[in-house]
Coordinates of C-alpha atoms and ligand atoms in Angstrom, one line a residue:
M89 CA -37.8 36.5 16.6
N90 CA -35.2 34.9 18.9
R91 CA -35.2 33.0 22.1
I92 CA -32.5 34.1 24.6
G93 CA -31.5 32.5 27.9
L94 CA -30.0 34.4 30.8
F95 CA -28.9 33.5 34.3
D96 CA -27.3 34.9 37.4
S97 CA -26.8 33.8 41.0
G98 CA -30.1 35.6 41.8
V99 CA -31.8 38.8 41.0
G100 CA -28.7 40.8 39.9
G101 CA -28.9 39.6 36.3
L102 CA -32.4 41.2 36.0
S103 CA -30.4 44.5 35.4
V104 CA -29.0 42.8 32.3
L105 CA -32.4 41.3 31.4
A106 CA -34.0 44.7 31.4
A107 CA -31.3 46.1 29.1
V108 CA -31.7 43.1 26.7
R109 CA -35.5 43.6 26.7
A110 CA -35.0 47.3 25.8
A111 CA -32.6 46.3 23.0
L112 CA -34.7 43.4 21.7
P113 CA -38.3 43.9 22.6
D114 CA -39.5 41.1 20.3
A115 CA -37.3 38.4 21.7
A116 CA -38.6 35.7 24.1
L117 CA -36.4 35.8 27.3
H118 CA -35.9 33.0 29.7
Y119 CA -34.1 33.9 32.9
V120 CA -32.9 31.6 35.7
A121 CA -32.2 33.1 39.2
D122 CA -30.0 30.6 41.1
S123 CA -31.0 32.1 44.4
A124 CA -30.7 28.9 46.3
W125 CA -27.0 29.0 45.6
A126 CA -26.4 32.8 45.9
P127 CA -24.1 34.4 46.4
Y128 CA -21.7 32.8 43.9
G129 CA -19.0 35.0 45.3
D130 CA -18.9 32.7 48.3
L131 CA -18.5 29.5 46.2
D132 CA -15.3 28.0 44.9
T133 CA -14.6 28.0 41.2
P134 CA -15.6 24.3 40.5
A135 CA -18.9 24.8 42.3
I136 CA -19.7 28.0 40.3
R137 CA -18.8 26.1 37.1
A138 CA -21.1 23.2 38.0
R139 CA -24.0 25.5 38.7
A140 CA -23.4 27.6 35.5
L141 CA -23.1 24.5 33.3
G142 CA -26.3 22.9 34.7
I143 CA -28.3 26.1 34.2
A144 CA -26.9 26.9 30.8
Q145 CA -27.8 23.3 29.6
H146 CA -31.3 23.7 31.0
L147 CA -31.7 27.0 29.1
V148 CA -30.5 25.4 25.9
Q149 CA -32.8 22.4 26.3
A150 CA -35.7 24.8 26.8
G151 CA -34.8 26.4 23.4
A152 CA -32.4 29.2 24.1
Q153 CA -30.4 30.0 20.9
L154 CA -27.9 32.0 22.9
V155 CA -27.1 32.2 26.6
V156 CA -26.1 35.4 28.5
V157 CA -24.1 34.8 31.6
A158 CA -25.6 37.8 33.4
C159 CA -23.2 37.6 36.3
N160 CA -19.6 38.8 36.5
T161 CA -18.6 36.1 39.0
A162 CA -20.0 33.3 36.9
T163 CA -18.4 34.8 33.7
A164 CA -15.0 34.9 35.4
A165 CA -15.3 31.4 36.7
A166 CA -17.1 29.5 33.9
V167 CA -17.5 31.3 30.6
D168 CA -14.7 29.4 28.9
E169 CA -16.1 26.1 30.1
L170 CA -19.6 27.0 28.9
R171 CA -18.3 27.9 25.5
A172 CA -16.3 24.7 25.3
Q173 CA -19.3 22.5 26.4
L174 CA -22.1 24.3 24.5
A175 CA -20.3 25.1 21.2
P176 CA -21.4 26.3 18.7
R177 CA -24.1 28.0 20.8
P178 CA -23.1 31.6 21.4
I179 CA -22.4 32.4 25.1
I180 CA -22.1 36.1 26.1
G181 CA -20.6 37.0 29.4
I182 CA -20.2 40.2 31.4
E183 CA -17.0 41.7 32.8
P184 CA -16.3 44.8 34.8
G185 CA -16.2 47.8 32.4
L186 CA -12.5 48.6 32.9
R187 CA -11.9 49.7 29.4
P188 CA -14.8 52.3 29.4
A189 CA -13.7 53.4 32.8
L190 CA -10.1 54.0 31.7
A191 CA -11.5 55.8 28.6
A192 CA -13.8 58.0 30.8
T193 CA -11.4 59.0 33.6
R194 CA -10.3 62.6 33.7
N195 CA -7.7 62.3 36.5
G196 CA -6.4 58.9 35.6
R197 CA -7.7 57.3 38.8
V198 CA -10.2 54.5 38.3
G199 CA -11.9 52.0 40.6
V200 CA -13.7 48.7 40.3
L201 CA -16.4 47.5 42.7
A202 CA -17.0 43.8 42.4
T203 CA -17.2 40.5 44.3
R204 CA -14.0 39.2 45.9
S205 CA -14.3 36.1 43.6
T206 CA -14.4 38.2 40.4
L207 CA -11.4 40.4 41.5
A208 CA -9.3 37.4 42.4
S209 CA -10.2 35.5 39.2
R210 CA -7.6 34.7 36.6
R211 CA -9.9 36.2 33.9
F212 CA -10.2 39.6 35.7
Q213 CA -6.5 39.7 36.5
A214 CA -5.8 39.2 32.7
L215 CA -8.3 41.9 31.9
L216 CA -6.5 44.2 34.3
A217 CA -3.0 43.5 32.9
R218 CA -4.3 44.0 29.4
E219 CA -6.4 47.1 29.8
A220 CA -4.7 49.0 32.6
A221 CA -1.2 48.0 31.5
G222 CA 0.4 49.3 34.7
R223 CA -1.9 52.2 35.3
P224 CA -3.1 52.1 39.0
V225 CA -6.6 50.7 39.5
Q226 CA -8.3 50.7 42.9
L227 CA -10.0 47.4 43.4
Q228 CA -12.7 47.1 46.0
A229 CA -14.4 43.9 47.0
A230 CA -17.9 44.8 48.1
V231 CA -18.2 41.8 50.5
G232 CA -21.8 41.3 51.5
L233 CA -23.3 43.8 49.1
A234 CA -24.7 41.3 46.5
D235 CA -26.1 39.3 49.4
A236 CA -27.9 42.3 50.9
I237 CA -29.4 43.1 47.6
E238 CA -30.4 39.5 47.1
S239 CA -32.3 39.6 50.4
G240 CA -34.3 42.6 49.1
A241 CA -32.6 45.1 51.5
L242 CA -32.3 47.9 48.9
D243 CA -32.5 50.8 51.2
G244 CA -32.3 51.6 54.9
P245 CA -29.4 52.4 57.2
A246 CA -27.8 48.9 57.0
L247 CA -27.5 49.1 53.2
T248 CA -26.3 52.8 53.4
D249 CA -23.6 51.7 55.9
L250 CA -22.5 48.8 53.8
V251 CA -22.3 50.9 50.6
E252 CA -20.4 53.6 52.5
R253 CA -17.9 51.1 53.9
H254 CA -17.1 49.9 50.4
C255 CA -17.1 53.2 48.7
R256 CA -15.0 55.1 51.2
P257 CA -11.7 53.5 50.1
L258 CA -12.5 54.4 46.5
R259 CA -13.3 58.0 47.5
E260 CA -10.2 58.3 49.6
A261 CA -8.1 57.0 46.6
G262 CA -9.5 60.0 44.6
V263 CA -11.0 58.0 41.8
D264 CA -13.2 59.9 39.4
T265 CA -14.6 56.8 37.6
V266 CA -15.9 53.5 39.0
A267 CA -16.9 50.4 37.1
L268 CA -19.6 48.3 38.6
G269 CA -18.4 44.8 38.4
C270 CA -21.4 42.9 39.7
T271 CA -24.9 42.8 38.1
H272 CA -26.6 43.2 41.5
Y273 CA -25.0 46.7 42.1
P274 CA -27.1 48.7 39.5
F275 CA -30.1 48.1 41.8
V276 CA -28.3 50.3 44.5
R277 CA -26.7 52.6 42.0
D278 CA -28.2 55.7 43.6
A279 CA -26.8 54.8 47.0
I280 CA -23.4 54.1 45.4
Q281 CA -23.4 57.4 43.5
L282 CA -24.3 59.2 46.7
A283 CA -21.5 57.6 48.6
L284 CA -18.9 58.2 45.9
G285 CA -20.0 61.8 45.3
A286 CA -21.8 63.4 42.3
R287 CA -18.6 64.1 40.4
V288 CA -17.6 60.4 40.1
T289 CA -18.7 58.7 36.9
V290 CA -20.3 55.3 37.5
I291 CA -20.0 52.8 34.7
D292 CA -22.5 50.0 34.2
T293 CA -21.9 47.6 31.3
S294 CA -25.4 46.1 31.0
A295 CA -26.4 48.3 28.0
A296 CA -23.1 47.4 26.2
V297 CA -23.8 43.7 26.8
A298 CA -27.4 44.1 25.5
A299 CA -26.0 45.7 22.4
Q300 CA -23.7 42.7 21.9
V301 CA -26.6 40.3 22.5
A302 CA -28.6 42.2 19.8
R303 CA -25.6 42.0 17.3
V304 CA -25.2 38.2 17.9
A305 CA -29.0 37.6 17.8
A306 CA -29.2 39.3 14.4
T307 CA -27.0 36.5 13.0
L308 CA -29.3 33.7 14.3
P309 CA -32.3 32.2 12.5
P310 CA -35.7 33.2 13.9
V311 CA -37.3 30.4 15.9
T312 CA -40.1 28.5 14.3
P313 CA -42.9 28.5 15.3
P314 CA -42.3 32.1 16.5
A315 CA -42.0 32.3 20.2
P316 CA -44.2 35.0 21.8
P317 CA -42.1 37.8 23.1
D318 CA -42.8 36.9 26.7
V319 CA -40.4 36.9 29.6
L320 CA -40.2 33.8 31.9
L321 CA -38.3 34.0 35.2
Q322 CA -37.4 30.8 37.0
T323 CA -35.8 30.5 40.4
T324 CA -34.1 27.8 42.3
G325 CA -35.1 29.6 45.5
A326 CA -38.5 31.0 46.7
V327 CA -40.9 32.3 44.0
A328 CA -42.6 35.1 46.0
P329 CA -39.4 37.3 46.6
L330 CA -38.5 37.1 42.9
Q331 CA -42.0 38.0 41.9
A332 CA -42.0 41.0 44.3
F333 CA -38.5 42.1 43.1
A334 CA -39.5 41.8 39.4
A335 CA -42.8 43.7 40.0
Q336 CA -40.8 46.5 41.6
W337 CA -37.9 46.8 39.2
L338 CA -39.0 45.6 35.7
P339 CA -41.2 47.9 33.6
F340 CA -42.8 45.0 31.7
P341 CA -44.9 41.9 32.6
V342 CA -43.1 38.6 33.4
R343 CA -44.1 35.1 34.4
V344 CA -42.4 33.8 37.5
E345 CA -42.2 30.1 38.4
A346 CA -40.0 27.6 40.3
A347 CA -37.1 26.1 38.3
P348 CA -37.3 22.4 37.6
A349 CA -36.5 20.3 40.7
D350 CA -33.4 18.8 39.1
L351 CA -31.8 22.2 38.9
R352 CA -32.3 23.0 42.6
Ligands
DGL589 N1 -24.5 39.2 40.1 C1 -23.3 38.5 40.4 C2 -22.1 39.2 39.7 O1 -22.3 39.9 38.7 C3 -23.4 38.2 41.8 C4 -22.5 38.0 42.8 C5 -22.7 36.8 43.7 O2 -23.6 36.0 43.6 O3 -21.8 36.7 44.5 O4 -21.0 39.0 40.1

C-alpha cells in the first residue's frame, strides 16, 4: 500500500487522480487543488515554481512517497526544480502527448491544445523540437478555457463558444489528431470532440501517467502502518465548489477539506 500526493492549479488534476485511482485502487491519495491561485497559466514562472514547491513539500510532509504534478503548466515551469529540491523522492509530471499524437496521425497533421504558458515554456519547446523534428504541429493556446472549467462552467453556450473558438484553427489546419495539453480539458472532452469533428483523434495522457505512477509505486516500500486507501482532497480555495465538482465527476468517495492556512 502506497501514499501518493498529487496537485494542480485547481480541479483539472482530478482527471489524473481518477486515472491513478483506477490504476492503483489500494493506494491512499492526497490531492491539493490550488484554486486560490488558479489559473497557473496567468502566473509567471517564478510564481508557479513557488506554489508548486510549497504544495509538494506539504504533500511530502503529510507522508506522500511520490508526488504527481497533475498539471502541464506546473510541470513545464517547475518539475526540474521539484526534482532537485525533493530528491530522492520520485516526482512524476505530465506533458502534452505529442509523441502518441504523432504516432496516431494518419494525415501527418497534429495539433496541441494547451495553456499559453505551457506552449511558450522551454520544456515544451524542447519536446516539440525532439518529437516533431521539423514536422508541422499546430499549437493552440486555449486562453480562458481552464479558467471556465475551474469556475464550473462545463456546458452552456459560453463554454461551447469558447471551445469552438479554440478548436476552429485546429480544424481549419486539417489536423486529424489533437493532444490535450492541460489536465482541465478532459472534463470538456465531449465539447472538444464535437467542435473538432468525430474523425479527429483526441489524445489524453492521464492513463499513461497513471501507468507510470503504478510502475514507480511498485518500487517503493509499503507505508507502515498501512494507510487506508482513502482519497483526501484539499483546496486553497473554497471547499464547497470542490466538493460539488468531485461528487459530479469522481466515481468513488472522497474527503474534502481546506488546505492548511500556511499554504493559502
Ligand atoms: N491543469 C493545468 C494544466 O494542466 C491548468 C492550467 C492553469 O491553471 O492555467 O496546464
